[in-house]
Coordinates of C-alpha atoms in Angstrom, one line a residue:
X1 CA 119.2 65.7 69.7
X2 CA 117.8 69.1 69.8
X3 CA 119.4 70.6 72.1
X4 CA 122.6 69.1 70.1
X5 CA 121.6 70.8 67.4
X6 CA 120.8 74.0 69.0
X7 CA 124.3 73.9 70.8
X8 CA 126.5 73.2 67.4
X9 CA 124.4 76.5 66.1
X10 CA 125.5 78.7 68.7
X11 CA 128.8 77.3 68.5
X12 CA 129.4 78.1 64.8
X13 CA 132.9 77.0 63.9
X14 CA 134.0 76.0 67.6
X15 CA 133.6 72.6 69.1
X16 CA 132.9 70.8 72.0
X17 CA 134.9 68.0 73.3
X18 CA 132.6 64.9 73.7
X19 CA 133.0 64.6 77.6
X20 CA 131.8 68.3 77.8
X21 CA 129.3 68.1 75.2
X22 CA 127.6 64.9 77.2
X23 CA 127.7 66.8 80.0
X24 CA 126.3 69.9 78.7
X25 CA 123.3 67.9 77.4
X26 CA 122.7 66.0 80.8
X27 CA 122.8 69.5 82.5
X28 CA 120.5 70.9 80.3
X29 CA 117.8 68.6 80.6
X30 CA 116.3 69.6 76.8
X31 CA 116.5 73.7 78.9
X32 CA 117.6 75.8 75.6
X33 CA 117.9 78.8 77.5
X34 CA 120.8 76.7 79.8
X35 CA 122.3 75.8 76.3
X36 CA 122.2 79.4 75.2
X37 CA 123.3 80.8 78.5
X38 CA 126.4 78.3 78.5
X39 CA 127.6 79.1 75.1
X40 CA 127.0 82.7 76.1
X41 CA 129.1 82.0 79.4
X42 CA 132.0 80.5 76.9
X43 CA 132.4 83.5 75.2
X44 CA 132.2 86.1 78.6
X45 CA 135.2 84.1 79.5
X46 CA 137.0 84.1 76.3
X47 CA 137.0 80.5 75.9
X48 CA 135.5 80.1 72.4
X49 CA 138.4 80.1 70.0
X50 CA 136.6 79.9 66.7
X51 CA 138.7 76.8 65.9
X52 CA 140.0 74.0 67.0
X53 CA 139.0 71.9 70.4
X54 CA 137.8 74.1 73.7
X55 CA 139.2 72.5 77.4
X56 CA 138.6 69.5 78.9
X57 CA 135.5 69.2 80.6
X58 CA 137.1 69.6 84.1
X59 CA 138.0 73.0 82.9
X60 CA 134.9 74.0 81.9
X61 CA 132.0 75.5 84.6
X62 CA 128.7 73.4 84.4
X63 CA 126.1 75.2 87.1
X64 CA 123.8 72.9 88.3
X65 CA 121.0 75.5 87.3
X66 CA 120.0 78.3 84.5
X67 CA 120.0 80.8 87.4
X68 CA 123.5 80.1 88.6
X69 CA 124.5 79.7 85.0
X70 CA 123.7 83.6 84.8
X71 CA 125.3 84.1 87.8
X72 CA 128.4 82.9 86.5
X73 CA 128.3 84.9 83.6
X74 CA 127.5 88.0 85.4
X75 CA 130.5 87.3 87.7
X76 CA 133.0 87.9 84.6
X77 CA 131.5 91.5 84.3
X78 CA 133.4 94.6 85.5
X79 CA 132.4 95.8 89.0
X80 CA 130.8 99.1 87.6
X81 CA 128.8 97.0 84.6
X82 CA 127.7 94.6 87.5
X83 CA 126.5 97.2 89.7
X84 CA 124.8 99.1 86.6
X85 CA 123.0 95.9 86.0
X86 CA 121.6 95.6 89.6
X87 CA 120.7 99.1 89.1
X88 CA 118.1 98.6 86.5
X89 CA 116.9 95.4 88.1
X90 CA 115.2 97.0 90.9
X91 CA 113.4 98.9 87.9
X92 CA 112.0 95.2 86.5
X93 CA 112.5 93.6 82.9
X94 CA 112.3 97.2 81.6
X95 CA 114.2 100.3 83.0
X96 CA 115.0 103.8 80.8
X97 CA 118.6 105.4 80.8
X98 CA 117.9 108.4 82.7
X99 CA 116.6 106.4 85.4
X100 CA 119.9 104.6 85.8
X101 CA 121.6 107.8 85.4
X102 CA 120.0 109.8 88.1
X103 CA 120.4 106.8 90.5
X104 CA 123.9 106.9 90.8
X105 CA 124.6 110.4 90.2
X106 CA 126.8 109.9 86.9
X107 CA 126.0 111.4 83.7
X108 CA 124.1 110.0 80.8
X109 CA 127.0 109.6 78.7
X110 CA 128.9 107.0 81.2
X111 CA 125.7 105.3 81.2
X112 CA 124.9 104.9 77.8
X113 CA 128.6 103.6 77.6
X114 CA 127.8 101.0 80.2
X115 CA 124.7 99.8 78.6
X116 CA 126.7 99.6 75.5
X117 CA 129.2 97.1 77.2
X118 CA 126.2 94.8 78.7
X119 CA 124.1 94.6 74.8
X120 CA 127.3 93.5 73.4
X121 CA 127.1 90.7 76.0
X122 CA 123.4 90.0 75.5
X123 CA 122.5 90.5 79.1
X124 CA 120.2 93.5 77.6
X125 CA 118.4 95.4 75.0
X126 CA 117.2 98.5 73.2
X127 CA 114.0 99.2 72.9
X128 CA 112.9 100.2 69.5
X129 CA 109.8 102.6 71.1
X130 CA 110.2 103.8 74.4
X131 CA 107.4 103.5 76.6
X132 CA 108.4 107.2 78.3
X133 CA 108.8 110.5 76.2
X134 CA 112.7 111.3 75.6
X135 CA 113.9 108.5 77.6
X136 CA 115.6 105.7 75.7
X137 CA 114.3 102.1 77.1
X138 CA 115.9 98.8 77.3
X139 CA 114.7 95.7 78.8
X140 CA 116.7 92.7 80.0
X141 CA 117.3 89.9 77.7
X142 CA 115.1 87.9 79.8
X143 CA 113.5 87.7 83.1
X144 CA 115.5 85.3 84.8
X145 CA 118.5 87.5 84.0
X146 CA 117.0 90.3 86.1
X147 CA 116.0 88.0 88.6
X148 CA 119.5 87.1 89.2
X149 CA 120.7 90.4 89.2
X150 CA 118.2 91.4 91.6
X151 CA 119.0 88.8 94.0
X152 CA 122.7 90.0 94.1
X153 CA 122.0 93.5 95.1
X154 CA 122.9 94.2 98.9
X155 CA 119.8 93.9 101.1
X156 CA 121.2 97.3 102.6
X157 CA 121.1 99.2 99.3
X158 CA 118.0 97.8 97.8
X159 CA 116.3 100.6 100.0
X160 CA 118.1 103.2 98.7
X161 CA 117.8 101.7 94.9
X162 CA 114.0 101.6 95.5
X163 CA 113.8 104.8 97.0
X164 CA 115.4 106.5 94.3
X165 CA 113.9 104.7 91.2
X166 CA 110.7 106.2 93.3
X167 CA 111.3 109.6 93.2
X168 CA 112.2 109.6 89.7
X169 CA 109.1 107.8 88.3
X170 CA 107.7 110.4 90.8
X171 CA 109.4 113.4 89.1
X172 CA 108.9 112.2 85.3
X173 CA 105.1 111.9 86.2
X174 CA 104.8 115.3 87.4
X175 CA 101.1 116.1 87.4
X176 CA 99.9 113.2 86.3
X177 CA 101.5 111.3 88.7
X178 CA 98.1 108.9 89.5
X179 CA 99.2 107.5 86.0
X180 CA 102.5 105.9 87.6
X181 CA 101.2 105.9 91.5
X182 CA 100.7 102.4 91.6
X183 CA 104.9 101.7 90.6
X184 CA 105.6 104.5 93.1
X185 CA 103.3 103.1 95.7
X186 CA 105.7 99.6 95.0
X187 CA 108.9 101.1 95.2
X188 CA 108.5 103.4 98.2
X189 CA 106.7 100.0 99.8
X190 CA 110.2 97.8 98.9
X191 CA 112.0 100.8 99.8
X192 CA 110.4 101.1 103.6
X193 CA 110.9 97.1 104.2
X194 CA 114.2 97.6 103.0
X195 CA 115.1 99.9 105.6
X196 CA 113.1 98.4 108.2
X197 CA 115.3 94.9 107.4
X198 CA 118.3 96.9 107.8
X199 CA 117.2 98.6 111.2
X200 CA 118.1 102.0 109.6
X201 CA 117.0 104.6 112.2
X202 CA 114.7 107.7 111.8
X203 CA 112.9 106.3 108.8
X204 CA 110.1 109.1 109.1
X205 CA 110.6 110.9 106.5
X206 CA 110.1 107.5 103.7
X207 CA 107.3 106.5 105.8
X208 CA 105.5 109.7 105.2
X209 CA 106.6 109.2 101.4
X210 CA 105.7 105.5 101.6
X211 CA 101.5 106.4 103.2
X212 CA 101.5 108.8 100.0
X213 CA 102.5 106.4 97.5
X214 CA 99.8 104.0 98.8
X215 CA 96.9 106.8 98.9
X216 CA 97.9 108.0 95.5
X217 CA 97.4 104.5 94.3
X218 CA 94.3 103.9 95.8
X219 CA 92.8 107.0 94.2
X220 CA 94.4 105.6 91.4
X221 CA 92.4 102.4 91.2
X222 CA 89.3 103.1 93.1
X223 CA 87.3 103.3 90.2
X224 CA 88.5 100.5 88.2
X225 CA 88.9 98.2 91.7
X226 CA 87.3 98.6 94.8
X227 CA 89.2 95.7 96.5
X228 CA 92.9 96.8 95.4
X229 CA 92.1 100.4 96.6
X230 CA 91.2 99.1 99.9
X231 CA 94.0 97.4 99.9
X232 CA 96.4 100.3 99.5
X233 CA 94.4 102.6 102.0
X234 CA 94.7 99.7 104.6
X235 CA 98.3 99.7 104.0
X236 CA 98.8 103.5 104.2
X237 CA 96.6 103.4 107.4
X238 CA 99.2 100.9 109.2
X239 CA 101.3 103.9 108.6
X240 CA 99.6 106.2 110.1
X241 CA 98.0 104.9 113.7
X242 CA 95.4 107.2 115.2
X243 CA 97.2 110.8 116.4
X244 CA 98.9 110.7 113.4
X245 CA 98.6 114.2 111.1
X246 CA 97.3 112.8 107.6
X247 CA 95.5 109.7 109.3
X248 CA 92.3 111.1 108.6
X249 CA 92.2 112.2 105.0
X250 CA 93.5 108.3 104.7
X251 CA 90.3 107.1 107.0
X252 CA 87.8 109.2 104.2
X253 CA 89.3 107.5 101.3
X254 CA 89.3 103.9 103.2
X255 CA 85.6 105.2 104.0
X256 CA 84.4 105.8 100.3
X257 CA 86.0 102.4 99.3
X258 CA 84.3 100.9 101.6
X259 CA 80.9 102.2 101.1
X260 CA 81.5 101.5 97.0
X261 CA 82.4 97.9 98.2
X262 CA 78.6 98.2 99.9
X263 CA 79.8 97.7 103.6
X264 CA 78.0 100.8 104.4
X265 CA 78.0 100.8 108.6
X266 CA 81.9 99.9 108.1
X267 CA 81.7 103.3 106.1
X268 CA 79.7 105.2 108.4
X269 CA 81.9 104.6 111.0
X270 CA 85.5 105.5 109.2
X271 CA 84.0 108.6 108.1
X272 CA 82.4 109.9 112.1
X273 CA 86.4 109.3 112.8
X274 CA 87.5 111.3 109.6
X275 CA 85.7 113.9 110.6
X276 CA 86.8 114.0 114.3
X277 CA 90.3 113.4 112.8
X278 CA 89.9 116.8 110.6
X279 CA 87.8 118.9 113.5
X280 CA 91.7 118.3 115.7
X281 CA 93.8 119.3 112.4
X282 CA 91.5 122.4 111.7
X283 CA 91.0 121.2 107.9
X284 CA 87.8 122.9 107.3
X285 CA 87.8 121.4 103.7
X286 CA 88.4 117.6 104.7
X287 CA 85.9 118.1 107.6
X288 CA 83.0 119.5 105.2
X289 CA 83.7 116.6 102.5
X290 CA 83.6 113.5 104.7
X291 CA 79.9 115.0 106.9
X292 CA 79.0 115.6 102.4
X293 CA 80.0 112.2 101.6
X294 CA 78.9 110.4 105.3
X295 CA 75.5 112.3 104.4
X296 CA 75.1 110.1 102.0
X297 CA 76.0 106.8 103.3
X298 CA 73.0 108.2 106.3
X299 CA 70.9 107.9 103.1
X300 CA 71.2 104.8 102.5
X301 CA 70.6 103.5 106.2
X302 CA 67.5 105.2 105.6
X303 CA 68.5 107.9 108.5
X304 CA 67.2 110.6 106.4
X305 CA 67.4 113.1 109.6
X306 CA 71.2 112.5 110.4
X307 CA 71.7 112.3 106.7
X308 CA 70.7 115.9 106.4
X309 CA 72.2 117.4 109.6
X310 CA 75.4 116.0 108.2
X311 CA 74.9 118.2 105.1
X312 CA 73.7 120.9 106.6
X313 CA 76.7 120.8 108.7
X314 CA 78.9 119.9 105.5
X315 CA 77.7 122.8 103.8
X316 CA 78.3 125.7 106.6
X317 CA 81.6 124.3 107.2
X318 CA 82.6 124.7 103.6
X319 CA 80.9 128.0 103.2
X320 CA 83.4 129.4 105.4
X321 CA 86.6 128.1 103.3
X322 CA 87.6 129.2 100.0
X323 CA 84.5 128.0 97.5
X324 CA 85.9 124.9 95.6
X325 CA 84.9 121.5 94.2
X326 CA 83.8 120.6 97.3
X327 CA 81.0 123.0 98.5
X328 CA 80.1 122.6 95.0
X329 CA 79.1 118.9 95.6
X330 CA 77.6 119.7 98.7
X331 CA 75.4 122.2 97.5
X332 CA 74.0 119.5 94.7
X333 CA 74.0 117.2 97.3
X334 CA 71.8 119.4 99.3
X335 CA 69.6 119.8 95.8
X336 CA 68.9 116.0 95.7
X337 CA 68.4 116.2 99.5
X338 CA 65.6 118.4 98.7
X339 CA 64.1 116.9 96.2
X340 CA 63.5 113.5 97.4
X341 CA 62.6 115.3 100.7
X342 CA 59.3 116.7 98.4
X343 CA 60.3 120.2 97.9
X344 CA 61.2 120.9 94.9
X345 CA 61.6 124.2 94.7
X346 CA 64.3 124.8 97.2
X347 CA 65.8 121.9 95.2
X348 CA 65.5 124.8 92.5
X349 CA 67.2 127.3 94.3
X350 CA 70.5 124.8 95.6
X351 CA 71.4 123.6 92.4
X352 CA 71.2 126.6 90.5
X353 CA 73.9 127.5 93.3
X354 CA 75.9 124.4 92.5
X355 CA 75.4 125.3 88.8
X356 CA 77.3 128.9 89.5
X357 CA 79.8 127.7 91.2
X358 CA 80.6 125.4 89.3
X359 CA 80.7 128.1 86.0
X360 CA 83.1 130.1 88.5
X361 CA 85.4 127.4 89.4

């Protein structure tokens, strides 16, 4: 009865012959988002007259479900409103205008007018605020109704689609790109097993783009979830087997996740390969930070001795480089070493060192 009534509202003035209108409420099954999307599916195809009787039931299409109830309806829209639609799908339920725009390579303007055409059809809306500074934001009408869409893109252009919607999340964020890395991190991911799916050759250069993504997010999240960010650096690892430039800048974050997650050998042992890993690539910087940071995992496995050679080591490699955050930490590193070691005064003297540089820097 409801569902009835819910119908006859959406119909207004138009009516539905019995047959259809039995029908209609056996398909439904008390949905009212089938009942919405059917009426809605009436007037896509024209069929609502505003007076009078509509066709027989055998003329009329009754999906079996809500999802291929939207299908149908997104089957009456024009080729490039269909394809602008699967466009912002790959975005999710909400997706901005320059997005879309830079995605296909058209301008604004022949956007706008395409998301004009698919409010009028209540497939999506305007946002009132937009979540991102200059760009206007709209949002599907519902989930399901991205769903859909999403499911009709090509399985060989989702990569590119993912890929691009990427880069320009990438490109908005700018600097502050660890606000957005963990929705770069997902669409470079989609965008690589995309392309993997499709057998696509020399996929290199999104790999590289992909194990960026994925450290970016677990620097992201590190401090707010140990066991997410360890799950992003294992992932950018599998990208980057051992040989592999970059491989150990990704073992030193894996490292210092998991020492924070207290698995402290485990930690011991990714950094020794870190620095190994740096030592072959000549990065003086990334050599001197992981012996600073495995100095103090030594610490806590109560190997005071191997805990300060490791500084000692970290500190005269990053003496040699240009002074930066880095040396700074090791020379208050080397200040607590001292103190707890019982001498005090050469505590003094390093971190008045790491208090200097740190005024310069």
């Amino acid at each position: 009865e409801q569902t009835a009534l819910l119908i006859a509202a959406l119909l207004g003035q138009s009516m539905l012959p019995a047959e259809v209108q039995s029908l209609l409420l056996d398909r439904a099954g008390g949905n009212p988002l089938y009942a919405e999307e059917f009426v809605r599916l009436l007037t896509d195809r024209g069929l609502l007259s505003g007076h009078g009787h509509l066709a027989r039931a055998a003329d009329l299409p009754l999906p079996d479900t809500v999802q291929a109830l939207i299908a149908a309806r997104l089957d009456t829209l024009a080729p490039e409103h269909k394809t602008l639609l699967q466009d912002a799908a790959v975005f999710g339920k909400v997706f901005w205008l320059g997005a879309l725009a830079a995605m296909r390579g058209i301008s604004e303007e022949e956007v706008r007018d395409g998301l004009a055409q698919l409010q009028r059809k209540e497939l999506i809306r305007a946002a009132r605020v937009s979540t991102v500074e200059g760009e206007p934001e709209y949002s599907f009408w519902h989930a399901l109704i991205r769903d859909v869409a999403y499911a009709q893109v090509p399985r060989t252009s989702r990569s590119r689609r993912h890929r691009a919607a990427a880069e320009w999340i990438q490109a908005l964020a700018g600097d502050r790109a660890t606000d957005r890395a963990e929705l770069i991190a997902y669409h470079f991911t989609q965008a690589l097993a995309h392309a993997r799916a499709a057998r696509e050759p020399d996929l290199a250069e999104l790999e590289e783009s992909t194990r960026r993504g994925l450290e970016l997010a677990g620097d992201s999240t590190i401090g707010l979830d140990v066991a997410k960010a360890e799950a992003y650096y294992r992932r950018a690892l599998e990208l980057c087997p051992p040989g592999t430039p970059g491989r150990a800048r990704v073992l030193a974050r894996a490292a210092r996740a998991a020492f924070q997650a207290g698995r402290v050998a485990e930690a011991a042992g990714a950094y020794e390969e870190a620095i190994a890993g740096f030592a072959v690539e000549g990065d003086l910087v990334g050599q001197g930070e992981a012996l600073n940071r495995l100095s103090s995992v030594l610490w806590n496995q109560g190997e005071a001795r191997r805990a300060r050679d490791a500084l000692v080591g970290a500190v005269e490699l990053l003496e040699r480089a240009r002074p930066g955050p880095e040396l700074c930490s090791a020379y208050a590193q080397m200040a607590m070493d001292r103190v707890m070691s019982g001498h005090p005064q050469e505590a003094l003297g390093w971190a008045d060192k790491a208090l200097a540089l740190a005024d310069k820097l």
